mmCIF file of C-alpha atoms and ligand atoms in Angstrom:
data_model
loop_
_atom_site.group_PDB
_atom_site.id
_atom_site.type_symbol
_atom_site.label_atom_id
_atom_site.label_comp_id
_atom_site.label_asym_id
_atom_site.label_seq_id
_atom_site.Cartn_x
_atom_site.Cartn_y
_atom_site.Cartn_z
ATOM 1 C CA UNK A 687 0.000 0.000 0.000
ATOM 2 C CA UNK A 688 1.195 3.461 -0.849
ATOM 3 C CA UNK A 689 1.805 5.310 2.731
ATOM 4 C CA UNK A 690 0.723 9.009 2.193
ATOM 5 C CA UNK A 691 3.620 11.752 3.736
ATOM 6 C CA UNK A 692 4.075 12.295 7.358
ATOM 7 C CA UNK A 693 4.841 15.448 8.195
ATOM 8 C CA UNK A 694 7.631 15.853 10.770
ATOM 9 C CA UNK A 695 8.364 19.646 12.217
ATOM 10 C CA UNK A 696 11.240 20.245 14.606
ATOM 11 C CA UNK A 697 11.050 22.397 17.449
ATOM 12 C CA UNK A 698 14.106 21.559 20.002
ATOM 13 C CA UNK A 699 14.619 20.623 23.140
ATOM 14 C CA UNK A 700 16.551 17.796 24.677
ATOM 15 C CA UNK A 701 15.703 15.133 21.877
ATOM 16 C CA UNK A 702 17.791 17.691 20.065
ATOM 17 C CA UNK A 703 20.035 18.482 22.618
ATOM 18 C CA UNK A 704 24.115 18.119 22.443
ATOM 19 C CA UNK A 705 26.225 17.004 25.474
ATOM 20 C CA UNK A 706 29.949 17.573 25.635
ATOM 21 C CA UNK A 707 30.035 13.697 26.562
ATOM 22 C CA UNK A 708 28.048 10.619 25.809
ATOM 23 C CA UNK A 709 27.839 9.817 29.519
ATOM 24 C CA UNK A 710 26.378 12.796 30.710
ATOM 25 C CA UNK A 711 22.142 12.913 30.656
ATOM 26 C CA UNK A 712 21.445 16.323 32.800
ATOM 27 C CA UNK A 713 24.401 18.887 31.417
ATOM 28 C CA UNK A 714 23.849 19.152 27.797
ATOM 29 C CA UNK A 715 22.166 22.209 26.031
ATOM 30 C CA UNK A 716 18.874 21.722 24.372
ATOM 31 C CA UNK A 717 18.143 22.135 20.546
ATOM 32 C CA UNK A 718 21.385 21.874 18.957
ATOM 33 C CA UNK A 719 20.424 19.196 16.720
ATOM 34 C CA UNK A 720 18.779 19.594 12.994
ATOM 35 C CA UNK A 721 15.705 17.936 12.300
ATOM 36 C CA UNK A 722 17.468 16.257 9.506
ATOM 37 C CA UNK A 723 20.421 15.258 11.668
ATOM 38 C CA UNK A 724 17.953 13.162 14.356
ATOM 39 C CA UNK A 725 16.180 11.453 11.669
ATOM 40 C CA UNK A 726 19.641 10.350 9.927
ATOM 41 C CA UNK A 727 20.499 8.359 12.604
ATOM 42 C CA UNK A 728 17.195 6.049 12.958
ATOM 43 C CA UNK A 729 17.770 3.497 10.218
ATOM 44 C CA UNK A 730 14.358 2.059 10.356
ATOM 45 C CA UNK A 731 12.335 5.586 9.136
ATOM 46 C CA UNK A 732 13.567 4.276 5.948
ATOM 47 C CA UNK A 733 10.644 1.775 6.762
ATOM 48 C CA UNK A 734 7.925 4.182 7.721
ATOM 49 C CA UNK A 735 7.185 5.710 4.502
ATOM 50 C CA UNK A 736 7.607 9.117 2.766
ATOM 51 C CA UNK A 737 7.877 12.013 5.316
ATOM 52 C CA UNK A 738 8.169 15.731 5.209
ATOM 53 C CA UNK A 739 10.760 17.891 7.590
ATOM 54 C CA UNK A 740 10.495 21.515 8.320
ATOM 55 C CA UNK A 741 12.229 22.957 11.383
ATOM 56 C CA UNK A 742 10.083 25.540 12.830
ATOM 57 C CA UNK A 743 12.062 26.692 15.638
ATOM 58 C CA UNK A 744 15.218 25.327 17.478
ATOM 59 C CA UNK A 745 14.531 26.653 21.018
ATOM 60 C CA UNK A 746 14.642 24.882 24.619
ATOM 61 C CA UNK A 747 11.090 24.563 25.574
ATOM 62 C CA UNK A 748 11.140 26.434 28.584
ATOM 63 C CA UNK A 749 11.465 29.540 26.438
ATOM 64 C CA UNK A 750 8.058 28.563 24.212
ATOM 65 C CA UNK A 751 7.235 32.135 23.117
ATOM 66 C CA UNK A 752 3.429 33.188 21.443
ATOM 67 C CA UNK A 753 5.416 33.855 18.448
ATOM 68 C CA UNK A 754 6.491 29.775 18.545
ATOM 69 C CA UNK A 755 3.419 28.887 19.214
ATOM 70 C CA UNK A 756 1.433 30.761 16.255
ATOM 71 C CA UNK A 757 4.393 29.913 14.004
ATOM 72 C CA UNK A 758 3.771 26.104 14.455
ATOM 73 C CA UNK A 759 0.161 26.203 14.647
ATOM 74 C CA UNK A 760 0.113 27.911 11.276
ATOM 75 C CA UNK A 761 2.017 24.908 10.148
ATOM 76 C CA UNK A 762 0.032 22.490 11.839
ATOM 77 C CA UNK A 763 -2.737 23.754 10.071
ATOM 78 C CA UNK A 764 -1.104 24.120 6.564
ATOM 79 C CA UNK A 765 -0.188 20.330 6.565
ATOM 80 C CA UNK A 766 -3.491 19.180 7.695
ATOM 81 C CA UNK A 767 -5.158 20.935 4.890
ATOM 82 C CA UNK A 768 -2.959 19.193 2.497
ATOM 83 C CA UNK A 769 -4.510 15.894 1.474
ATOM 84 C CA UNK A 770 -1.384 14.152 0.983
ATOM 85 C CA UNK A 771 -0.249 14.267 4.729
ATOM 86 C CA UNK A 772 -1.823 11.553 7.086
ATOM 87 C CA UNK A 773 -0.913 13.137 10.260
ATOM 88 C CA UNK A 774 1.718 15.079 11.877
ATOM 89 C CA UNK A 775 4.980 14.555 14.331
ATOM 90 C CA UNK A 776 6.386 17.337 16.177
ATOM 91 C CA UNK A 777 9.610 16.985 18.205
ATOM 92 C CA UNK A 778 9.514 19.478 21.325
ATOM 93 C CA UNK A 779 11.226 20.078 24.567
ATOM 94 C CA UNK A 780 9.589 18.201 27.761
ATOM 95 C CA UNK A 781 9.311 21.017 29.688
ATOM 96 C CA UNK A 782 6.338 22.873 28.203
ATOM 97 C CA UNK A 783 5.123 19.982 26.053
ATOM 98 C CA UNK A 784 1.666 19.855 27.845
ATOM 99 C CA UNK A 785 0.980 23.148 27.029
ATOM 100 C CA UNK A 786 1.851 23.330 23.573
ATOM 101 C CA UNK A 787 -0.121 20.011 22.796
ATOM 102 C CA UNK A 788 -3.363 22.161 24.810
ATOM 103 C CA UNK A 789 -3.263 24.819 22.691
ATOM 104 C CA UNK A 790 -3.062 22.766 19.666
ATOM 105 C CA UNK A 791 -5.690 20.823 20.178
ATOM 106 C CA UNK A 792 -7.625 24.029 21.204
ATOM 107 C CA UNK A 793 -7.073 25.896 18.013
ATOM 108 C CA UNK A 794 -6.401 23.203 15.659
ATOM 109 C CA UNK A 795 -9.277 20.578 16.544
ATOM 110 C CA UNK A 796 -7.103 18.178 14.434
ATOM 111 C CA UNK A 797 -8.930 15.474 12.586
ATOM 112 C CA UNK A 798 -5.751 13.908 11.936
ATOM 113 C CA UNK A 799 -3.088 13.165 14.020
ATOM 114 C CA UNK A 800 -0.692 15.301 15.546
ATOM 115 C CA UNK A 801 1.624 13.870 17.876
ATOM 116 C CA UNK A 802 4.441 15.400 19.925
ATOM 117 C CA UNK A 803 7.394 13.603 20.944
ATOM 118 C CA UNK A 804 10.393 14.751 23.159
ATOM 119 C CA UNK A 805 13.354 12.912 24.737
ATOM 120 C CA UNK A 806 14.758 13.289 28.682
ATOM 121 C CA UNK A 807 18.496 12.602 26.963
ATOM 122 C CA UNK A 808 20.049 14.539 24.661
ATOM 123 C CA UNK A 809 20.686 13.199 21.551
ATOM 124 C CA UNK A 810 24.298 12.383 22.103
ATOM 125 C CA UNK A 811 23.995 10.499 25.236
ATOM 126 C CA UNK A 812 25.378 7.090 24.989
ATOM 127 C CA UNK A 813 21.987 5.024 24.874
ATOM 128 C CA UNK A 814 18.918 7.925 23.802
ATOM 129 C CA UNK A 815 15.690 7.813 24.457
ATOM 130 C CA UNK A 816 14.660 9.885 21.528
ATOM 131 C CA UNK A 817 15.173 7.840 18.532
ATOM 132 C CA UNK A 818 12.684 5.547 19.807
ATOM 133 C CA UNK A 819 10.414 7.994 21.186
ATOM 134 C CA UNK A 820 10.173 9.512 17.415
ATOM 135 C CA UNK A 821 9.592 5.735 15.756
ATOM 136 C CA UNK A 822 6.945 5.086 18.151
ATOM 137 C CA UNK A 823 5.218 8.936 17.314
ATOM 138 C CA UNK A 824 5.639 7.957 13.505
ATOM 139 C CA UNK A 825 3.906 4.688 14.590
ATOM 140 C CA UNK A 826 0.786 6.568 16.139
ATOM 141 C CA UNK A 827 0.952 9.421 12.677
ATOM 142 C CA UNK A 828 0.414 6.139 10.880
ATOM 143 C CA UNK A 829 -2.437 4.528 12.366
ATOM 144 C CA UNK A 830 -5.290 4.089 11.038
ATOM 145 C CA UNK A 831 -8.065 6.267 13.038
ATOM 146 C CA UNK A 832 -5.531 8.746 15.069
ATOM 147 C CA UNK A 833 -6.565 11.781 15.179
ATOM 148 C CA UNK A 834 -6.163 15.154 17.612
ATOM 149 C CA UNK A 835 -3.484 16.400 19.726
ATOM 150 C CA UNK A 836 -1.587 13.190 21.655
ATOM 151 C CA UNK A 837 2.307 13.195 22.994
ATOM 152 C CA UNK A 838 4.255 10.104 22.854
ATOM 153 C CA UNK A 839 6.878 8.940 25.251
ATOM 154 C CA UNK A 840 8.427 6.039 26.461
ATOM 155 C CA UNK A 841 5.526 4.245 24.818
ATOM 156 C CA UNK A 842 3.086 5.648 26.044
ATOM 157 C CA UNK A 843 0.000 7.462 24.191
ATOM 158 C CA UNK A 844 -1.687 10.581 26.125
ATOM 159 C CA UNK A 845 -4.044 13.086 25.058
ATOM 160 C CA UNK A 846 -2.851 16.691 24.770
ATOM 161 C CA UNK A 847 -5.767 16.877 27.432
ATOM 162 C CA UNK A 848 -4.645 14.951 30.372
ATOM 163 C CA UNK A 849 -0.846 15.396 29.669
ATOM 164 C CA UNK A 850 1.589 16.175 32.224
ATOM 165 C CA UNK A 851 5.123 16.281 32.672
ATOM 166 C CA UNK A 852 5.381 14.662 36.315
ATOM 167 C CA UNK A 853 8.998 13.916 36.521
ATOM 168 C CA UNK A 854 12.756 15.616 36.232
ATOM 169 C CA UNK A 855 14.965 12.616 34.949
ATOM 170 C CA UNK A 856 13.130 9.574 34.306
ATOM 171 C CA UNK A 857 12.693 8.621 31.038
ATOM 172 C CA UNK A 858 8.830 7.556 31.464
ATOM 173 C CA UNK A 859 8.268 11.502 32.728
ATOM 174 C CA UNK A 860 4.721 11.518 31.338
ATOM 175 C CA UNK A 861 1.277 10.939 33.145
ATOM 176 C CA UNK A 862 -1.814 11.137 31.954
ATOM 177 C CA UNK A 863 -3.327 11.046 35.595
ATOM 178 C CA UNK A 864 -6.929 9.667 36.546
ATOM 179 C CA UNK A 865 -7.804 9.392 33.271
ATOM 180 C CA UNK A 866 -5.026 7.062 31.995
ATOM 181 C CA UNK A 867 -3.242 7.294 28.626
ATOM 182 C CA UNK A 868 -4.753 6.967 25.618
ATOM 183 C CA UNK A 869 -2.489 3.815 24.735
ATOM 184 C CA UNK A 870 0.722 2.543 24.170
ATOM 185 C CA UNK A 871 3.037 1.860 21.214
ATOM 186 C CA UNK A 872 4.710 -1.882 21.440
ATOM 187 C CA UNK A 873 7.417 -2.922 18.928
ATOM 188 C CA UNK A 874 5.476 -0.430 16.446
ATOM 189 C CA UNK A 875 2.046 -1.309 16.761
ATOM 190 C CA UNK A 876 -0.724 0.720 19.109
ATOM 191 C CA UNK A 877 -2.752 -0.980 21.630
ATOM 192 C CA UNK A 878 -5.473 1.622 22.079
ATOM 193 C CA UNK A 879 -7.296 1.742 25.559
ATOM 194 C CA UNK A 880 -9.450 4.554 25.190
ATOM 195 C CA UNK A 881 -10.710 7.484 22.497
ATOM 196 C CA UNK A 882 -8.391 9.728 20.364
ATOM 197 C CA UNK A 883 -9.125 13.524 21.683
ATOM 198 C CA UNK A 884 -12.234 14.418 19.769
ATOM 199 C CA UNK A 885 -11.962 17.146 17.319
ATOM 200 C CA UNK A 886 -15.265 18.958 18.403
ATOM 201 C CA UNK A 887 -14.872 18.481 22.103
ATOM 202 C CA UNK A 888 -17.203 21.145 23.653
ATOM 203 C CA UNK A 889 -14.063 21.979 25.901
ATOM 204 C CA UNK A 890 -12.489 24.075 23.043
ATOM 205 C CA UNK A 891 -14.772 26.733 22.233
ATOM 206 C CA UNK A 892 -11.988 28.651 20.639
ATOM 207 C CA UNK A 893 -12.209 29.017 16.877
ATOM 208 C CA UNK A 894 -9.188 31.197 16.006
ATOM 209 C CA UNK A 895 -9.689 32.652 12.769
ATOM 210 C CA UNK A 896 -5.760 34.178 12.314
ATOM 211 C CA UNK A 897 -3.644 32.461 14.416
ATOM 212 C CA UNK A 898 -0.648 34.089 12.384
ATOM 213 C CA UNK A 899 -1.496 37.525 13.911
ATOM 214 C CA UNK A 900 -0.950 36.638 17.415
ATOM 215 C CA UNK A 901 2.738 36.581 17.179
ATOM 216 C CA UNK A 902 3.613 39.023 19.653
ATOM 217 C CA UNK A 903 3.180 38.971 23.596
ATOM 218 C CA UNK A 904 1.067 42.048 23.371
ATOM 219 C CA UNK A 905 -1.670 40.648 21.500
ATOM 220 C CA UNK A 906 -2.565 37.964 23.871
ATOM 221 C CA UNK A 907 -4.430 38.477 27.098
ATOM 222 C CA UNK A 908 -2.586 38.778 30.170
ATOM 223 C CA UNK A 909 -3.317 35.533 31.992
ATOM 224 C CA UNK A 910 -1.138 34.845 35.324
ATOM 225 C CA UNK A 911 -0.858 31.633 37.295
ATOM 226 C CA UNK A 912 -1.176 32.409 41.632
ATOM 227 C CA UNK A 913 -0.638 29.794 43.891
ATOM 228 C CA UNK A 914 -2.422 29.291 47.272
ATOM 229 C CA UNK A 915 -0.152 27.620 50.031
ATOM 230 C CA UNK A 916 0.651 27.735 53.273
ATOM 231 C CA UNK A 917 0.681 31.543 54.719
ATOM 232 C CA UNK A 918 -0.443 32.853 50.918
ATOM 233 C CA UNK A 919 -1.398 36.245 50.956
ATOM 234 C CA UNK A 920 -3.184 38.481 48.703
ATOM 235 C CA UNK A 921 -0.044 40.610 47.865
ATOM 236 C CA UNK A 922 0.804 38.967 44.673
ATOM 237 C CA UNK A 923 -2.909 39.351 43.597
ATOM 238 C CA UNK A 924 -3.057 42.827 44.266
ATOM 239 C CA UNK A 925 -0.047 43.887 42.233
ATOM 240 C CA UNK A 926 -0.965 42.021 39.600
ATOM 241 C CA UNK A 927 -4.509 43.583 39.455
ATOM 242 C CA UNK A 928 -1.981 47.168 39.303
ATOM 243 C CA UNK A 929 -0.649 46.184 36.311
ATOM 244 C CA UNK A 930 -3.771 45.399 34.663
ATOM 245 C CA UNK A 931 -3.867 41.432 34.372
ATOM 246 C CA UNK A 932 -6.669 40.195 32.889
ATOM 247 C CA UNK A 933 -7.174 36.469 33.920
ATOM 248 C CA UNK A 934 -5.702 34.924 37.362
ATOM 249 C CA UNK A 935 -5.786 31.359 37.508
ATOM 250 C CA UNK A 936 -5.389 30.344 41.045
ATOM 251 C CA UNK A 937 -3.448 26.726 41.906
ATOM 252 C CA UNK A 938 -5.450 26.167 44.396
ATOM 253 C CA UNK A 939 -4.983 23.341 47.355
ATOM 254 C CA UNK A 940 -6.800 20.013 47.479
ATOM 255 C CA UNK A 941 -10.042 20.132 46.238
ATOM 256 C CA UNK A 942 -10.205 23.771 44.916
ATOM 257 C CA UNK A 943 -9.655 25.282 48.841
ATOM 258 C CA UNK A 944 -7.803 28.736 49.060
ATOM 259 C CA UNK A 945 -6.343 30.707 52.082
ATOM 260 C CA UNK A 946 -9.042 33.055 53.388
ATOM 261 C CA UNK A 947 -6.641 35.940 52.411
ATOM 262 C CA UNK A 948 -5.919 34.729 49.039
ATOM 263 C CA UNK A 949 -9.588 34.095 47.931
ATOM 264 C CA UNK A 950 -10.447 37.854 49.530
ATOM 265 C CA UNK A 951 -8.248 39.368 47.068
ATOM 266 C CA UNK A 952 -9.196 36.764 44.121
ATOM 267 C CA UNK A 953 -12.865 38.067 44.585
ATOM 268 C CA UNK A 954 -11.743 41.704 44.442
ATOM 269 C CA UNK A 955 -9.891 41.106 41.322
ATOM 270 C CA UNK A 956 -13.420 39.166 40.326
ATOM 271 C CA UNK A 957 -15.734 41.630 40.629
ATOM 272 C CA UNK A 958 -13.053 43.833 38.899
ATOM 273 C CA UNK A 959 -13.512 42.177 36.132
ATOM 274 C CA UNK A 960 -10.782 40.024 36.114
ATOM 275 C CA UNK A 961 -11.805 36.396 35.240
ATOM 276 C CA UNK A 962 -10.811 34.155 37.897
ATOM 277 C CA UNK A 963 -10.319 29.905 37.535
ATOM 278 C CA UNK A 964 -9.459 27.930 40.193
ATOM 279 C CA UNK A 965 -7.235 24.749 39.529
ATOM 280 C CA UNK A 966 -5.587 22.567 41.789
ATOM 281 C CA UNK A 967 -2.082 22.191 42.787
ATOM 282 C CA UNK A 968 -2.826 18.642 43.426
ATOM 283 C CA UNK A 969 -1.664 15.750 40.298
ATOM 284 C CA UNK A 970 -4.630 13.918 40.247
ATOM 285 C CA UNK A 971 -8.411 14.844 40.358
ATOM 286 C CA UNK A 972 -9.935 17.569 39.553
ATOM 287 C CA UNK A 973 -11.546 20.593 41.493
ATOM 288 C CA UNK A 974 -15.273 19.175 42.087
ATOM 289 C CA UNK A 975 -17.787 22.219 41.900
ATOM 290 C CA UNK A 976 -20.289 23.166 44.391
ATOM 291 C CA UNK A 977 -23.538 24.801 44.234
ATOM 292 C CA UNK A 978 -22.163 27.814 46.184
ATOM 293 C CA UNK A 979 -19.194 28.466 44.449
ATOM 294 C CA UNK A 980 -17.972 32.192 43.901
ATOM 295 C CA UNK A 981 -15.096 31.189 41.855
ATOM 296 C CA UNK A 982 -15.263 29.348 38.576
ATOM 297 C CA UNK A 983 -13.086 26.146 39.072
ATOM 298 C CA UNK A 984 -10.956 24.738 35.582
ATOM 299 C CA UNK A 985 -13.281 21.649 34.786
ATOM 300 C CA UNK A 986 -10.431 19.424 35.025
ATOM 301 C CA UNK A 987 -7.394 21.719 33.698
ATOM 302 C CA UNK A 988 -4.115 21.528 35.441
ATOM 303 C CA UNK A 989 -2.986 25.260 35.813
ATOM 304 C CA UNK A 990 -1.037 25.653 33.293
ATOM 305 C CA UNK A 991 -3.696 24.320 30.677
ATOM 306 C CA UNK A 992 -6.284 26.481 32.748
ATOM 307 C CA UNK A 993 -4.152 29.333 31.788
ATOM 308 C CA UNK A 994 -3.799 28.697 27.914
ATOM 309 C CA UNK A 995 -7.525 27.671 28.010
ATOM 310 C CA UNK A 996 -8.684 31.141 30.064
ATOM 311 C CA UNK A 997 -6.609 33.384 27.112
ATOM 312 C CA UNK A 998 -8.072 31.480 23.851
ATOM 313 C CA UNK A 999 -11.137 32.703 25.491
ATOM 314 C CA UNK A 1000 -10.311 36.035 26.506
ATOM 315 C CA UNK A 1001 -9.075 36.337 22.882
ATOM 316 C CA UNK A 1002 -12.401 34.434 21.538
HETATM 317 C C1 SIN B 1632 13.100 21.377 26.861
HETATM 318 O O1 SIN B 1632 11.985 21.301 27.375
HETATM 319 O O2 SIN B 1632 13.283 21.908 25.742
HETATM 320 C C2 SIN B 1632 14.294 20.861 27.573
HETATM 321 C C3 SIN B 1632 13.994 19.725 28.472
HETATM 322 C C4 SIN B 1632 13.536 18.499 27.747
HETATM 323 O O3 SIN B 1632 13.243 18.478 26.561
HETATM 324 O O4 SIN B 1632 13.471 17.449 28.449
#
């Protein structure tokens, strides 16, 4: 059977990064490694059909910029229109992959697959996790029925939904939490154990017309992220609401519960205008709303993605 073209975009981080020796995992620099270059070295793409490389940035995740982000979303969206591409594979730093694969899914709504891959070793350490990591994503662009925002690593599947980055090192660094992943890859074919993100998922009410446009910093809301903790305060809050934030999404303990202090000053900024979400700090579960409630909680968002999801609606 004729394979149609995968399209594979490079954006950095450590699957890309260089050490100064093959023995050392932790101090290497990130995105130092062509698109190109990675693939060269996994003999058995030669198997996996025609693809297509661009390198759309070459930055260590933890600097993801709007600019990246609208850059490679306009991308995203180019190659999906084309009928000739199946799906999509983007290599990205660990750090911010979550987010990234949120937003896509957000203001792509994919009915193909997109799947983001990543490495914890650089690309010179002496045994790499990234070369497999990218067969098993090129694995998942291939099969039939993918489709929507996933990340793959260490063999697992996980929806751009549930995705989070829950450790430094380890090579397995993903978790998809309560809800469990979406699958795994083994030896190149998926065992699914659940649906592909749906395309339409009322979740994403977002439909950006120009993502292009929103290059700069200044043309997306300002959304921050507080945390409540022990001793929290409503200091932080208050500045903030000084220098004009829009959206405050508060990481809230346990089930949703903020310090008496904290809240008093989110419900200022509320009635201020400011829209205010409250996530938790905690991994797993979700904030369960009450009846009472004076502060929206993020219907399941981790902060971060309750962040991203609270400025594609400010914007919509
Ligand atoms: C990054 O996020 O770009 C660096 C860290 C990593 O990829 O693991």
């Amino acid at each position: 059977m004729k394979h149609q073209n995968i399209v594979i975009l490079g954006t950095g981080g450590t699957i890309a990064g260089r050490a100064a020796s093959a023995s050392d995992n932790i101090g290497y620099t990130a995105a130092q490694v062509g698109i190109d270059q990675l693939l060269a070295v996994i003999p058995a793409l030669a198997d996996a059909g025609p693809v297509i490389t661009e390198q759309v940035a070459q930055i260590d995740s933890k600097d993801m910029s709007f600019a990246v982000w609208a850059q490679l979303a306009g991308r995203v969206n180019h190659f999906l229109a084309r009928p000739d591409v199946q799906g999509i594979v983007i290599t990205h730093g660990t750090d911010t992959l979550e987010e990234t694969a949120y937003f896509l899914q957000a203001v792509c709504k994919p009915a193909k697959p997109v799947v983001l891959t990543c490495a914890m070793r650089p690309a010179t350490a002496l045994v790499p996790d990234g070369p497999q990591n990218l067969l098993d994503a090129m694995a998942v662009a291939r099969h039939a029925g993918a489709k929507g925002v996933v990340a793959v690593c260490a063999g697992t599947i996980h929806s751009a939904l549930d995705v989070q980055k829950v450790h430094t090192y380890k090579l397995d660094a993903f978790s998809s939490g309560d809800a469990g992943p979406i699958g795994y890859v083994e030896e190149g074919f998926v065992r699914l154990l659940r649906n592909w993100p749906l395309a339409q998922e009322g979740r994403y009410p977002i439909a950006m017309k120009n993502i292009a446009t929103l290059a700069d910093i200044a043309d997306w809301p300002r959304v921050e992220i507080v945390m409540n903790h022990a001793g929290a305060s409503g200091a932080v809050v208050e500045a903030l609401l000084t220098q004009g934030v829009q959206g405050l999404v508060v990481a809230a303990t346990g089930n949703g519960t903020l310090h008496h202090a904290l809240e008093a000053a989110l419900l200022k900024a509320q009635a201020a205008g400011v829209k205010v979400v409250r996530a938790t700090r905690c991994l797993n579960g979700r904030v369960l709303p009450k009846p009472d409630d004076t502060l929206p909680d993020s219907k399941g968002l981790s902060p971060v993605k309750a962040r991203v999801d609270l400025m594609l609606r400010l914007l919509g």
